[in-house]
Amino acid sequence: MNRIIAPIVLCFLLISPGIIAQNSKQPEFLKYTNSKWVDSIMNSLGPDERIAQLIMVAAYSNRDEAHKQEILKLVEEQKVGGLIFFQGDPVTQAELMNDYQLVADVPLLGAIDAEWGLGMRLDNTISYPFQMGLGAIQNDSLLYEMGQEVASQIKRVGLHVNFAPVVDVNNNPENPVINYRSFGEDKLNVTKKGIAYMKGMQDNNILTSAKHFPGHGDTATDSHYDLPQINHPRTRLDSIEIYPFKKLIDAGIGGVMVAHLDIPALDGSGVPSTLSRKIISDILKDSLEFRGLVITDAMNMKGVTKGNEPGVVDKEAMLAGNDLLEFTEDVPKAISEIRNAIDKGLITQEEIDNRVRKILAVKQWVGLDEYTPTSTQNMVADLNTAEAKLLHRRLVEASLTLLKNEASLIPLQRPDSLKIASISIGAEQMTRFQEGLELYARVAHFQLPVEATSKEIDSLKERLKDYNLVIAGLHDISKYPRNAVGFSKEVQEFISELSGRENTILSLFKNPYVIASLDNIENAQVLIEAYQDSEVTQEMAAQLIFGAIGASGKLPVSVGEKFKLGDGLNSKSLGRFKYTLPEEAGMKSSYLFPKVDSLMQQAIDAKAIPGGQILIARNGKVVMHKAYGFHRYSDTIRVKKNDLYDLASVTKISSALPALMKLYDEGKFSLDAGIDDYLPYFRNSNKAGIPFRQILAHQARLKPWIPYWKNTLRKNGSFKWNTFKKDSSARYPIKVSDELWLHRNYQKKIFREIKKSPLEEKAEYKYSGLVFYLLPSIVEEITNEDYRTYLNENFYSPLGATTLTYNPMEEFPESQIVPTESDFNFRRETIHGNVHDEGAIMMGGVSANAGLFANATDIAKLMQMYLNMGEYAGKRYISEATLKEFSKTQFPENENRRALGFDKPNLEYTGENNNTAKSASESSFGHTGFTGTMVWVDPEYDLLYIFLSNRVLPTRENTRLYQLNTRTQIQQAIYDSMMD
């Protein structure tokens, strides 16, 4: 069926070479041609009713009541045998089919064009990749799996036949009607893909129809509008165009759809192939021995109706040997003409009856002998399962074709060494591709419309001078990836210039044939062919560039002199986060998503938090990444996934701790050493000699905390001399708030207070943040480097954790930073853009106790490195032995659950008051934060969980988040969602 709409479907199972080599296999449905059910139906049908069984009319589910009555009349009065459904929605279509079946004397055969899934025709359904993209896939079992899924969906909407696959060999780049609907120009690849897709459907009792016989690939005319002519000799037609049909017939395909073509070498009369006895009866039925259903292409298309009267043309198609007339425009006339042809001896009643028996046999094979109405309950959900969506992603991933990769630029190894700009060419707003890039690195984004002016282009060029890597996405201007450029001359010249620039990555979300029309594009350092412009292709292309996935696709067509059939480089995954669905990580999205959503909504409704971010990953795959609610309760600013949250005490394991572990690996830091070994100032203190193993495990008898800011106050509430001033100066350079500037030496007083603080009497677990104020100085003492610089260079930048930072207002707009508390005691303002912790802000915002900000994406990268036991994206940061040592419980004999810096699950589960979910393993570790944050990893389950919120807004007295136990309830839901 020649039509145009949207993407195809996914799946598994190896297709063996023997499939193509086997002898001719008759369609399975033929075994029912003389069954008792078929005999009984035949005996009940009059002559005209038998003819009517051979007619299929067009039905729509997006039209009015008049259309429905028209179809009902054709079913009731004319007794048509089937319906082909076009545009509409699945629920209405199923309801209509139920209504039509109700008035049918013989159950109706329902068909649809679902070349790339139901999304080709029906709203709210899945569109899988177009066949051109599928042609790039090297694993044909995925197409079998896609066939299975498409079959399931077609059955779910109450239909039985798919007019697919297209097995036309598209050897004409200018083909206006097949093109991206073809698996490509290689007959063998087209054949293998066609068989895999066909078998996936027919193994699940959906009749398929190979189209468009004898081959519509080498035409420059659309048969919807005129009759194309193919002037190749018979030898060429047999060896190329007809080849896939022959092999699919041998493999047992149930139907073949005949195209409207003028092919002199096969029939010199000039009649369309649909009306040619030589092509249908002599070649398809006799020479190729096809015994299945021969189906016409739509009988309303100009390729067959031109010069032919409705009804009469249907008779001619029947005389040519077709079994099923699709889209008959005048049913009464068609029946009358065919009956007259029988009366005149142009065709026998026996021939008609044999064809009717085949139609009825198909009906029995698909289960219409025991017809039951289709339930519409949960239909949309059933058609959009996580498994079906995951299959879509897997197909897209397998299709991505890396045509150029000079100097192995991708996957990008060290994006932190690059200043990256992205351009969406052909888009006027931020694209999903650009959003995907932003998950891995800091990227400046630009858009360039299809008709951009020279002035706009010159302005963009000037701005690009500041960047040493440009990533450009070339986007399609139409719904379908036609072989059309669409860009203005100026934009094309810019693309050409960009392609010659060093360190340029181009991702083409367009038809591969477009490459031939874009000058110099083949000279880009990196060129990715993505085949179409969908959200999924954009997401996956971004993941490919940064090494979250690899490339394996091969070009299914040749592109002028630039690239040849089969071109495509392989690339490997670096192990960066892959963004996908829970099912790919062995989790159940139907449980996880609604459960997490409801728990977050419960917390928001209870005003426990105004909003938050959730990130969940398993096996290195991000399976849920979502923002909820607002920055403030009274806000209109919704939380976005790239917003930054104050991490609070999560800073303890995200700043100095990775530095200490690295220095421990290097032999520069010892767990047996004390503070005084690195800060001589502490040699004469009561802290001297206390080993860091005890300190980091919170078993060093240290006081929990010191209210430093309160020690700056006089009894009357004013600040003491040499503490704060309202304005900044050389003596008061440390900003605490707009009207509070701290004395430059006050940090020494903080150190002095820590030094003089008394020790607890008993050596037992007591959480203390005191030493974490000192750790930045210790790291600087050991490394002779600035603390922040050391962290950025050794961890945050190479991880691509671009928002993991202190004092975020230095780099990010206030609108991207979520506020915390309205502080009426100390700073007397709403804390926004600065650290919430009073001690940390008095340290200039830089402490190991608190001070770090990040979004969920970036803190997750650091935590995944921990989960990977020190490695991320092919780079080792910390040795596995060190990570294991630091993340294990140190003093369980003292009923202390803590590791070194990291928190651990309670030694015994304590119910609702437990610090983790019940299912968290003993090997799990992480930390929570006062502002309402939690980060946790579980090596036993290869699981990562990030929860960010600002529960302290407007006041720290708001403890509802603890009372609801939201964080650990979500954590438990994660475990409960695991299917294994």
Short mmCIF file of N, CA, C and O in Angstrom, two decimals, residues 21 96 179 581:
data_model
loop_
_atom_site.label_atom_id
_atom_site.label_comp_id
_atom_site.label_asym_id
_atom_site.label_seq_id
_atom_site.Cartn_x
_atom_site.Cartn_y
_atom_site.Cartn_z
N ALA A 21 17.26 -19.60 1.81
CA ALA A 21 17.63 -20.67 0.89
C ALA A 21 16.59 -21.78 0.79
O ALA A 21 16.67 -22.63 -0.09
N LEU A 96 -15.40 1.15 16.32
CA LEU A 96 -16.05 1.11 15.01
C LEU A 96 -16.00 -0.30 14.42
O LEU A 96 -16.99 -0.80 13.87
N ASN A 179 11.47 5.25 -1.36
CA ASN A 179 12.57 5.97 -0.71
C ASN A 179 12.80 5.52 0.72
O ASN A 179 13.21 4.39 0.95
N LEU A 581 15.01 3.11 29.43
CA LEU A 581 13.82 2.76 30.20
C LEU A 581 14.16 1.69 31.24
O LEU A 581 15.10 0.91 31.06
#
